[in-house]
Structures are given as structure tokens and as C-alpha cells.
Short mmCIF file of C-alpha atoms (C1' of nucleotides) in Angstrom, two decimals:
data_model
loop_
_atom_site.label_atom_id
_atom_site.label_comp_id
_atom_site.label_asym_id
_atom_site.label_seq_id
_atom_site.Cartn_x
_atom_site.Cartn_y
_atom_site.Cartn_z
CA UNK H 256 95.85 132.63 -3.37
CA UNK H 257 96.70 134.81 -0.43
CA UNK H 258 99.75 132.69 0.15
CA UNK H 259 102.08 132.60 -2.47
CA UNK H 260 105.31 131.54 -0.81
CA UNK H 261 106.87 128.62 -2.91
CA UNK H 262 108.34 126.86 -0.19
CA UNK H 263 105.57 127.26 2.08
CA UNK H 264 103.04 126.19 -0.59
CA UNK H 265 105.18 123.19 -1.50
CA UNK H 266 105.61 122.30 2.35
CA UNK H 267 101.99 122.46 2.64
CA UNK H 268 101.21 119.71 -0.31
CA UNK H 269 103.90 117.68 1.14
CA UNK H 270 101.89 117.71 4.53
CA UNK H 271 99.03 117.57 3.05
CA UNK H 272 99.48 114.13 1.02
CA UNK H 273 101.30 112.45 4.36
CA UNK H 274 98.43 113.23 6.56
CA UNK H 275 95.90 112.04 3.93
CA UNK H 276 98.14 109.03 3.97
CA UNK H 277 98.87 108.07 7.36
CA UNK H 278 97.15 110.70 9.36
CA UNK H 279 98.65 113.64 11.70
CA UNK H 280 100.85 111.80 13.85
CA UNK H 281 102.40 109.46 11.38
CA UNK H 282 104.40 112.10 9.49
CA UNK H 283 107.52 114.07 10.82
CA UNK H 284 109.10 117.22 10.07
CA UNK H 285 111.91 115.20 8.89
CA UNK H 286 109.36 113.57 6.24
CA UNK H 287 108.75 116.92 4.80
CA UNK H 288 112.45 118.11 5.19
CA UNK H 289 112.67 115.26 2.74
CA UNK H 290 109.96 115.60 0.57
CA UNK H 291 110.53 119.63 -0.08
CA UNK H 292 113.96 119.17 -0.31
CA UNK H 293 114.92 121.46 2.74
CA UNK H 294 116.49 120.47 6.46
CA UNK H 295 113.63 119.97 9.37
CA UNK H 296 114.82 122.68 11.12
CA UNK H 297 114.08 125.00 7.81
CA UNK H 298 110.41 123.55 8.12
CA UNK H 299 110.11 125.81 11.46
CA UNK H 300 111.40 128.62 9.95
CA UNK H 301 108.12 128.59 7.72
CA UNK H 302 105.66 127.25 10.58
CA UNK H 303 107.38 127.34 13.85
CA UNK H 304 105.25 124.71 15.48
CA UNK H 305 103.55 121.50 13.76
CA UNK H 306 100.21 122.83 14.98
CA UNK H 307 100.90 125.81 12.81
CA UNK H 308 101.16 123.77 9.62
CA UNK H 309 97.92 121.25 10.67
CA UNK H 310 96.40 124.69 10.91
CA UNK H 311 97.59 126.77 8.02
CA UNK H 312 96.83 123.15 5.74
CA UNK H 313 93.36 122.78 6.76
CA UNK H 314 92.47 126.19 6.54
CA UNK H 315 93.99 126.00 2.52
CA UNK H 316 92.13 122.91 2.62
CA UNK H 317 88.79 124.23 3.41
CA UNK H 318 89.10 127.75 1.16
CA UNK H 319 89.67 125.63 -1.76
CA UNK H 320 86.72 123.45 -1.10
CA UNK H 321 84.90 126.75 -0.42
CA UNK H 322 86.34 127.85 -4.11
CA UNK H 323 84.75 125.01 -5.72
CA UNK H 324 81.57 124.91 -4.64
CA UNK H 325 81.01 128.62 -5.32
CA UNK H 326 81.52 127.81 -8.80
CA UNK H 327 78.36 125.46 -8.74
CA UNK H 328 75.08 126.70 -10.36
CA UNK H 329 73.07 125.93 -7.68
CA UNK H 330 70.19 126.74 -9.52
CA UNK H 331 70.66 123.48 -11.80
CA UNK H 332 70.19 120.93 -8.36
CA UNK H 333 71.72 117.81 -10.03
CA UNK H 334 74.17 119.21 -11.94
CA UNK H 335 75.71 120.96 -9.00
CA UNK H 336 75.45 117.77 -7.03
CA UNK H 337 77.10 115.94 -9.50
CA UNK H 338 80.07 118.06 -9.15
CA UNK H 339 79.52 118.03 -5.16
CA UNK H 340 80.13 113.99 -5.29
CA UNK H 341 82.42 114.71 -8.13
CA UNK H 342 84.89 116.57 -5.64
CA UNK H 343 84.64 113.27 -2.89
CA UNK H 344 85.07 110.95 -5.94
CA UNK H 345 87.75 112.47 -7.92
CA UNK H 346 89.97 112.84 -4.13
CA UNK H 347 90.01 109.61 -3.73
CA UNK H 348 89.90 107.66 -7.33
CA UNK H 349 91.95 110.57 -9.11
CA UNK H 350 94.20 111.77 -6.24
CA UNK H 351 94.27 108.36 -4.29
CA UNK H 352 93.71 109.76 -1.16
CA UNK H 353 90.79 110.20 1.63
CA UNK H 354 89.80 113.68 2.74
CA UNK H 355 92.20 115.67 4.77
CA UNK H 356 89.58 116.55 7.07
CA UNK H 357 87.79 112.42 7.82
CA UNK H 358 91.30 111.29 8.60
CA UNK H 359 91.64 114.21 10.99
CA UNK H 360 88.49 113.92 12.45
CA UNK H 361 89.32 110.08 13.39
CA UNK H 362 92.40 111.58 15.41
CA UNK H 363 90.40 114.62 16.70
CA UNK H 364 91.03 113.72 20.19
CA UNK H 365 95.00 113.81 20.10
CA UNK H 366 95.02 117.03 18.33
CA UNK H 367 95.92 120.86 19.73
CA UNK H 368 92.31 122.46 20.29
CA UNK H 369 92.61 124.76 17.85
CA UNK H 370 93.18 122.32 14.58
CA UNK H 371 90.03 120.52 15.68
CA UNK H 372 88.14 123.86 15.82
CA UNK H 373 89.57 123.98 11.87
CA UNK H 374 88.47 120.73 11.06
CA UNK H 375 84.69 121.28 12.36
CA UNK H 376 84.63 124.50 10.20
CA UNK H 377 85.47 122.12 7.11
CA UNK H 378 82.58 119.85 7.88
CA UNK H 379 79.66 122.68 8.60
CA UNK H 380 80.44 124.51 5.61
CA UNK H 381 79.62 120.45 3.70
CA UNK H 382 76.51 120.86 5.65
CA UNK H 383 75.80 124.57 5.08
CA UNK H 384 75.96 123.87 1.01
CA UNK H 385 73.83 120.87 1.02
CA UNK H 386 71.38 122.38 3.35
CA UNK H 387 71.21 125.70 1.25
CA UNK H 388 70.97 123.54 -2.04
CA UNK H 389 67.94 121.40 -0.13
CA UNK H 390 66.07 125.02 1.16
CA UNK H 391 66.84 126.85 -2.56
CA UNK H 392 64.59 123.74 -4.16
CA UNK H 393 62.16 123.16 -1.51
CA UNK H 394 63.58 119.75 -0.86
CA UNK H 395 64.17 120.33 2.87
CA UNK H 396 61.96 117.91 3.87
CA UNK H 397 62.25 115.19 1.18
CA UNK H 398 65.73 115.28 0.11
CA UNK H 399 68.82 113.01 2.20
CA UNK H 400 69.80 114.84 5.12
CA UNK H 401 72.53 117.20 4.99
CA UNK H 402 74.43 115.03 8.12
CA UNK H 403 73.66 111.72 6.13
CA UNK H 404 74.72 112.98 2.70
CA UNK H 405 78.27 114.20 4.56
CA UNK H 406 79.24 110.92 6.69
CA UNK H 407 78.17 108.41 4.67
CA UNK H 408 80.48 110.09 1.84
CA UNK H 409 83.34 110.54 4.41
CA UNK H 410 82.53 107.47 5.82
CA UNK H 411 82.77 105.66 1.99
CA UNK H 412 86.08 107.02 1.49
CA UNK H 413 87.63 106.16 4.26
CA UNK H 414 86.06 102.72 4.12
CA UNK H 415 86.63 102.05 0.96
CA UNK H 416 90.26 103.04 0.88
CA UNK H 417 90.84 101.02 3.68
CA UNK H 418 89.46 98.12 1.93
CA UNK H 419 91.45 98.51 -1.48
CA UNK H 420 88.11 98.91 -3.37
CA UNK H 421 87.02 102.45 -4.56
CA UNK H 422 84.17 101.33 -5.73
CA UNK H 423 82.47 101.24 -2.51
CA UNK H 424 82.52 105.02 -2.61
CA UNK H 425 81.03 104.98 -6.21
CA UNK H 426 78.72 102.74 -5.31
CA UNK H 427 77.70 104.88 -2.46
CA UNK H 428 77.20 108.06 -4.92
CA UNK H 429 75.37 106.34 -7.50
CA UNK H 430 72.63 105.77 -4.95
CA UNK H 431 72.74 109.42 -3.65
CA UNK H 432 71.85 110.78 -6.96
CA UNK H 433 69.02 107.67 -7.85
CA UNK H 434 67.79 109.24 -4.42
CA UNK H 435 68.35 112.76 -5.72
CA UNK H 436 66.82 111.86 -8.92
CA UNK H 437 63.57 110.58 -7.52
CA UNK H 438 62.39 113.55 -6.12
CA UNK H 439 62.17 115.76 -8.98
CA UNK H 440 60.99 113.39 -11.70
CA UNK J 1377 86.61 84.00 26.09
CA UNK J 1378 89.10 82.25 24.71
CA UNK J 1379 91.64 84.73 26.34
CA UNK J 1380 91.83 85.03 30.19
CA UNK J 1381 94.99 85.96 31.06
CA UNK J 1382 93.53 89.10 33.94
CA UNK J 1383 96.58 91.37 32.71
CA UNK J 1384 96.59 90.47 29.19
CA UNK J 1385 92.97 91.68 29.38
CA UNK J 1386 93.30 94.91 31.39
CA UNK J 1387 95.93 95.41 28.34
CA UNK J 1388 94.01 95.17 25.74
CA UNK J 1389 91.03 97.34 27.37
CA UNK J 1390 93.89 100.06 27.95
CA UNK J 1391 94.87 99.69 24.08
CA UNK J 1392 91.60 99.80 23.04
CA UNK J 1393 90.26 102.72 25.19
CA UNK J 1394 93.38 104.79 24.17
CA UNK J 1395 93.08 103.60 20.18
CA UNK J 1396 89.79 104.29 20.19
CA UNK J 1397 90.63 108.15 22.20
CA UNK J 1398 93.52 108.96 19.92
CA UNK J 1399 94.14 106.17 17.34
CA UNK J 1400 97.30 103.84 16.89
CA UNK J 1401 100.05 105.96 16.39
CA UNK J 1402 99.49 108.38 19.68
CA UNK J 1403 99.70 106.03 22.15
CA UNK J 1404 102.60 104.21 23.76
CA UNK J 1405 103.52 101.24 25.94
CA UNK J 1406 104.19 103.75 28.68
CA UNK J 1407 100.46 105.16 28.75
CA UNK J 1408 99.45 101.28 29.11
CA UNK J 1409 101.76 100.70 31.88
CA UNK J 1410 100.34 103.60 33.49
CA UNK J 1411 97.09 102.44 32.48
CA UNK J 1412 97.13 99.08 34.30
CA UNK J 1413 99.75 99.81 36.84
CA UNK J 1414 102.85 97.48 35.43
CA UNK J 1415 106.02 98.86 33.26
CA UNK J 1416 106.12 98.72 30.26
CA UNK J 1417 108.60 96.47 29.71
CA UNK J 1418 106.05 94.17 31.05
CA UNK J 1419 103.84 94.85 28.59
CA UNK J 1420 106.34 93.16 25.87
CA UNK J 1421 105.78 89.97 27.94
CA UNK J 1422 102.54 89.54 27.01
CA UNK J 1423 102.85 91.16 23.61
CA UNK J 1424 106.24 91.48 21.80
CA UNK J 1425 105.53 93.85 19.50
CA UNK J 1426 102.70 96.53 18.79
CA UNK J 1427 101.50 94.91 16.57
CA UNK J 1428 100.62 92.25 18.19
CA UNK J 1429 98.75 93.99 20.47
CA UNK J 1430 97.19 95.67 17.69
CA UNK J 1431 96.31 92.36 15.95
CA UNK J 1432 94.87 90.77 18.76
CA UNK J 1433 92.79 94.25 19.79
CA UNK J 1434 90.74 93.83 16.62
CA UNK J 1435 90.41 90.08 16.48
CA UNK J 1436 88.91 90.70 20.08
CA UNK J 1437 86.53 93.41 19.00
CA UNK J 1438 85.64 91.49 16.02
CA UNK J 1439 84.67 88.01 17.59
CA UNK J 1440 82.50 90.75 20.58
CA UNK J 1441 81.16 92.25 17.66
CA UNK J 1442 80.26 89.01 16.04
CA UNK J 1443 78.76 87.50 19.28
CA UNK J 1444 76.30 90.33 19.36
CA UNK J 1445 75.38 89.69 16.00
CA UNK J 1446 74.50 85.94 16.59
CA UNK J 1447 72.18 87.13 19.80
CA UNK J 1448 69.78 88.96 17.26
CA UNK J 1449 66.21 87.32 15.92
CA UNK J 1450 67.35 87.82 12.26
CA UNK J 1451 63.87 86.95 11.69
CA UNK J 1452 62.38 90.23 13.13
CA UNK J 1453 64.26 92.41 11.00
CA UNK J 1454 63.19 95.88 12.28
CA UNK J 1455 64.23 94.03 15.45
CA UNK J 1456 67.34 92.95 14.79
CA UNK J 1457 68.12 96.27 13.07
CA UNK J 1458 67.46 98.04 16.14
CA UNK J 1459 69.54 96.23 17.88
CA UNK J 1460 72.37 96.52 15.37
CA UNK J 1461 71.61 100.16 15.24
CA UNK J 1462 71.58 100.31 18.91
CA UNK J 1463 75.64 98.42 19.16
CA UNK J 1464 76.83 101.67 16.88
CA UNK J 1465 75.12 104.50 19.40
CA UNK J 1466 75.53 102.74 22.69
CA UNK J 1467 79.08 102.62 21.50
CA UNK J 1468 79.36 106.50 21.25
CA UNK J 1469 76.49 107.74 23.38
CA UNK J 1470 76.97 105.53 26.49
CA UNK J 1471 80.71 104.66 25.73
CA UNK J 1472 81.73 107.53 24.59
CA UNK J 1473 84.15 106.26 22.20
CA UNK J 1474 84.41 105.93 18.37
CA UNK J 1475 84.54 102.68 16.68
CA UNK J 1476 87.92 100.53 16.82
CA UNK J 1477 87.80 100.22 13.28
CA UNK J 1478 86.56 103.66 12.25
CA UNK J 1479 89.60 105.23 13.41
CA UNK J 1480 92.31 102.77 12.10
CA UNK J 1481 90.92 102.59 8.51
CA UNK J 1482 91.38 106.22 8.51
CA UNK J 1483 95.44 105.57 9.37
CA UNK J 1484 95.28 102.79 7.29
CA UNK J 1485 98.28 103.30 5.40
CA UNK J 1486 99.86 103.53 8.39
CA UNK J 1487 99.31 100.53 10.02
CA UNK J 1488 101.12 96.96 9.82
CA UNK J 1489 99.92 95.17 6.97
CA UNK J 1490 98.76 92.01 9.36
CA UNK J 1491 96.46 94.95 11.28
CA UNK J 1492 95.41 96.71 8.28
CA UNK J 1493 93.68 93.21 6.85
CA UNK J 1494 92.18 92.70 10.36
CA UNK J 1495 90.27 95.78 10.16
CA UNK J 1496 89.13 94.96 7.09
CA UNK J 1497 87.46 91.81 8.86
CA UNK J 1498 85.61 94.13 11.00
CA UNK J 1499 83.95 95.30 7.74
CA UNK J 1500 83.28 92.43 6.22
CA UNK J 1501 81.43 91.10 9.57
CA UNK J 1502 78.99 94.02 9.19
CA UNK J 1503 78.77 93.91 5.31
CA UNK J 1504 77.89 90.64 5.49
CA UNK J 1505 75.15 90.52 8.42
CA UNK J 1506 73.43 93.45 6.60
CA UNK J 1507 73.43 91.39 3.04
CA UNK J 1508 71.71 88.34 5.09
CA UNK J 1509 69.61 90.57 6.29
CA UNK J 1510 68.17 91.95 3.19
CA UNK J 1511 68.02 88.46 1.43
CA UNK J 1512 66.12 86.73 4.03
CA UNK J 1513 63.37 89.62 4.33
CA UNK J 1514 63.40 89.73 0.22
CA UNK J 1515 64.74 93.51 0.36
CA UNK J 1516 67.81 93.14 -1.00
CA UNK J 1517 66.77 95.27 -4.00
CA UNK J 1518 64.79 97.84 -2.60
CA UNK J 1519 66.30 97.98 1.21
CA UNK J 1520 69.69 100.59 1.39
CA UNK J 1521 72.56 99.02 0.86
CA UNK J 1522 74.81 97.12 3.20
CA UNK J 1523 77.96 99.59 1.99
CA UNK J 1524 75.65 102.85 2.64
CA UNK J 1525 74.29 101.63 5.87
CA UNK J 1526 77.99 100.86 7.14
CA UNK J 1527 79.57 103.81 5.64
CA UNK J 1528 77.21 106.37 6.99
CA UNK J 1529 77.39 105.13 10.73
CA UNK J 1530 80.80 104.77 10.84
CA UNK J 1531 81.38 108.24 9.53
CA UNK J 1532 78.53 109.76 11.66
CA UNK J 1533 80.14 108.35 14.50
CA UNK J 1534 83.51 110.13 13.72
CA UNK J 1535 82.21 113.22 12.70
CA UNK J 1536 79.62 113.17 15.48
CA UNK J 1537 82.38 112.49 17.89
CA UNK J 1538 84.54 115.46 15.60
CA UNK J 1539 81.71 118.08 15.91
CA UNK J 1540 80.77 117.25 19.91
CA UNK J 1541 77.46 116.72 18.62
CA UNK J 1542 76.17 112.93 19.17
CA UNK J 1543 73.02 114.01 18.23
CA UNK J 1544 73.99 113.66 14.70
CA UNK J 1545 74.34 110.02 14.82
CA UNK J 1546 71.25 109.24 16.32
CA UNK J 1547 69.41 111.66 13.55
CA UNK J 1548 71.01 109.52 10.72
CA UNK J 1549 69.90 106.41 12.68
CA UNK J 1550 66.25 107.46 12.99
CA UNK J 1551 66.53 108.08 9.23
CA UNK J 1552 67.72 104.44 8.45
CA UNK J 1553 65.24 103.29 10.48
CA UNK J 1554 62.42 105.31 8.84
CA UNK J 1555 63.55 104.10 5.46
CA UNK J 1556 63.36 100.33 6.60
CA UNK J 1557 60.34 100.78 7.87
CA UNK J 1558 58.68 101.92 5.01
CA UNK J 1559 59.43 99.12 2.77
CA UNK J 1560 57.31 96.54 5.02
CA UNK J 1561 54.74 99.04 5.35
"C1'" DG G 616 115.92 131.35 4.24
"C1'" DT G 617 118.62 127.59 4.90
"C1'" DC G 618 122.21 125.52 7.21
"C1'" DT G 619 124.76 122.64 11.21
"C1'" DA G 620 124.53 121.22 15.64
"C1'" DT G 621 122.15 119.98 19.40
"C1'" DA G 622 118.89 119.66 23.08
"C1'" DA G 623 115.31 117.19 25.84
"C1'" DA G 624 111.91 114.10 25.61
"C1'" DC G 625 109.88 110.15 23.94
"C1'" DT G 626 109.52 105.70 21.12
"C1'" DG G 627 109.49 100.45 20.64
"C1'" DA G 628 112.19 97.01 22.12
"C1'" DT G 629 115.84 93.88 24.66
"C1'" DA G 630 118.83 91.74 28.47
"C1'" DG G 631 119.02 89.85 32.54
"C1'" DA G 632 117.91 89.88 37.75
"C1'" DC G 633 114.30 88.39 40.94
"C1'" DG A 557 105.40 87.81 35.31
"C1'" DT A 558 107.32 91.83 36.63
"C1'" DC A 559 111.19 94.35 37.58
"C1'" DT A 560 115.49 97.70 36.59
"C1'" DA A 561 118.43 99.33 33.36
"C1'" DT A 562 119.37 100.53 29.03
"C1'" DC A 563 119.63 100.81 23.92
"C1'" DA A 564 119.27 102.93 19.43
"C1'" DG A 565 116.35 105.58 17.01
"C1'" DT A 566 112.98 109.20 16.61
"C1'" DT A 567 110.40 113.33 17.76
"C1'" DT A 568 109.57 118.50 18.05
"C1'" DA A 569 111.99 122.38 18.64
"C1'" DT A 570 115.91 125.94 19.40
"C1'" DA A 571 120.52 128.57 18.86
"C1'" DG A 572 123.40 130.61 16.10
"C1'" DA A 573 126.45 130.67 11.72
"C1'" DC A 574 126.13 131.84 6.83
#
DNA sequence: GTCTATAAACTGATAGAC
DNA sequence: GTCTATCAGTTTATAGAC
């Protein structure tokens, strides 16, 4: 990782699991000071503004996310989806929390310009993979939408943590890959 | 309505415009003052806390919501679906504005319990009407289900509204509508 | 790097006059 | 019902010691 500061790196999972908890301006610098162990005022040291760490966290965010789905054999279509839903799935029944980015996106409009820029680079390179994976097995015109696969698993997660039952969401992916599944059989 | 109290009104359409602009936790009694031209210790008067505003918000919005719902032929289900479609991207397209409930689930945790369980109404409302609606037309095994149908506009509306791209949601709608269509073809 | 101390602004909420 | 005045607590952020 190209950031390898302990504190910072520990600040950024504390902000990380408050936003994905209560969103970006439910959590204070005091939270953190808490959390990490450190006084608020230390927090600035590391990112002088909180715009800084919103940015800094959802550009981790969307590297990792990057990382993972460069590991995928694309050339094996449902077993590289599987993971795909796999990464939604395991967030929020593993780790117990929504995506960093759909909570964001619901606040979009009370955050600095330049976070929402971040979170819009999170969601087109979603739709970049799917769309690539759709083109590389000529399912482009047969296959679930890029935009449909994205927000209806965003949308699942979200839903379905608000309403205490993660099975919504794998409900939701079981009918992605039946929908998957049709097309090449 | 049940409510019509001119002031309490105007209150509630500031709360909900701002909610629905920036979510729950960046706006204040002070922007609704400004909003509808009293202080905002007047805006205690006709709702102690804000969560009562909150609560009352959403019970509003879900009894509107409703109401629309009870206006539609059921029988004509590519009708009625339409319409339903049509309350999701009026909402964004002509309103410009996110769903209520889209943007609290995703600050669920949050939120006042008493809130957080009337959001989950909200879902329930549509859940339900789109369950009918398969079971009276026979579809309820082949037709998408109620969870993906909800899911996927709720989360194209915030990432539409995310990405400054409506067109998104109204390209997942035309899909929806496609699929419906061709199970009565 | 982390600390104490503090600033300036804002928050939800209350008391009491009119 | 709406006002003024005000509270106690919180927020992001800074200055300067260690």
C-alpha cells in the first residue's frame, strides 16, 4: 500500500466504519480521537481538514476494490461474478456494514465537491468491470445492464440493512446469477 | 389531510426538501426558520424535538405515497406499473429530489429508533403493492421480484442523483418495463 | 507526532414575554 | 403562535508547548 503510516491507516478504518455506520456527517473528529486512541486535534495533524480524510478514505476505498477485481479471471464469466457479488455480500453479512460509497452517495449533496467527484469514480469503475465482463463474452446485449446490476446491489444493501434483514441482499444476488446463468446454458 | 395546520405544513415541506437535499443530520432548525420565515424557536412549538419532525415527515410521505397507490387500476398491471414507475422518476426528473426514504436508510444507524422503524414502513408499502401485484396477474413466480424491483430504483435514484446522470434511472426503468412486458406477451 | 488550550461557529432545546 | 434571550453541548479547526 502506498500509505503505510500506522496512525493514518488506523484513523482511516476508524472513519471508515463510522461513515458506513451513520454516514459523513454523523461522525466527529472527536469520535476518531476516541476510537484511535489520539486527541482530535492530533487527527488534523494527519488530515488537516475532514474533507481530506472523506477524500484520502474513499480513494483507499476504491484502490482496494480496484485490487480485487483485478484478481478475477474474467475469462471464467460466473466465477468472476460470483466473487463480484461475493465482495457486496461479504461487506455487508461479514463486515456488517453498507458500502462506503451508497451511504455517501445518499449525502452527495452536503458534501465538498471534490469527495463527490471521488465517490462517482467508485461507481464507474462498478460499471466499467461489468460492462468489460458483458463486451469480453458477447453478452452486451443480453446480459443485466451494467447500471441495473450496480443500484439494485447498492440499493439491496442499503435496504436491507435498514430493514434488519440481510437476506434481502442475498435474495437479490441469487437472482442476478439465475439471470447470469440463463444466458450461457 | 389529516394535518392542516398552514405552518406546520410549510415545516414539514422545508424538512423534507432539505432531508431529501442533504439527509437528516445536515440540516438544522435554523435552515427551517429561514426556510418558512419564523425562528426557530418557533419551530419547537409545533415540533418539540427532531424527531418528531422526523417521525411525522415520513408518516406524511408514507400515507402520499400510499394514496397514489390506491388511485392505480391494479387490474391493468402494465398500467398500474407505469404509473408506479412513473411516482419514482417524476420524483427525481421533475422534482429533482431523491427519495425520503432512500436517503435515511442509508443513515440508518443514525437515526432515532422511532424514525428508523418509520422508514422501514415506507418499504413495506412498496414491497407489499408489488407482491399484490404479481399474485393477482399470476406472475408471482416468473415476474422480478418485489425486493429487486424496489432495491434497484431506489438505488438508481441515488446513484443517478450521485453521478448527475438521471438518465440512468429512466434506462433501468425501461428495462423493468421490458421484462414485464414480456411475460404477458 | 501528540499534547493542552482555546477559538468561533453552530446545534437542539428551554424559559418566559407578548 | 411567535418572539427574544439564552443555555449547555458540540463542531471543525488553530496556536503553540513538549
Amino acid at each position: 500500500m502506498y500509505d503505510s503510516n500506522p496512525m493514518r491507516e488506523a484513523i482511516l478504518d476508524a472513519a471508515e466504519k463510522r461513515i458506513r455506520l451513520v454516514g459523513y456527517n454523523a461522525f466527529s473528529f472527536r469520535d476518531l480521537a476516541e476510537d484511535v486512541g489520539i486527541r482530535s486535534a492530533s487527527i488534523h495533524y494527519h488530515f488537516p481538514q475532514k474533507v481530506d480524510l472523506g477524500v484520502h478514505l474513499v480513494i483507499r476505498y476504491t484502490e482496494r476494490f480496484r485490487l480485487q477485481l483485478e484478481r478475477f479471471d474474467r475469462n471464467d464469466l460466473m466465477g468472476s461474478l460470483d466473487q463480484f457479488f461475493k465482495l457486496y455480500s461479504d461487506a455487508l453479512i461479514v463486515g456488517e456494514q453498507v458500502c462506503l460509497c451508497a451511504v455517501l452517495a445518499a449525502e452527495t449533496m452536503s458534501l465538498p465537491p471534490t469527495l463527490r467527484d471521488k465517490v462517482k469514480d467508485f461507481f464507474n469503475l462498478n460499471l466499467n468491470w461489468l460492462n468489460d465482463l458483458n463486451a469480453q463474452h458477447n453478452l452486451s446485449k443480453t446480459a443485466p445492464r451494467p447500471i441495473e446490476v450496480l443500484t439494485c446491489l447498492e440499493g439491496a444493501m442499503t435496504i436491507a440493512n435498514a430493514m434488519g434483514d440481510k437476506k434481502l441482499l442475498t435474495n437479490v444476488i441469487a437472482d442476478y446469477k439465475k439471470r447470469y446463468r440463463a444466458l450461457i446454458n
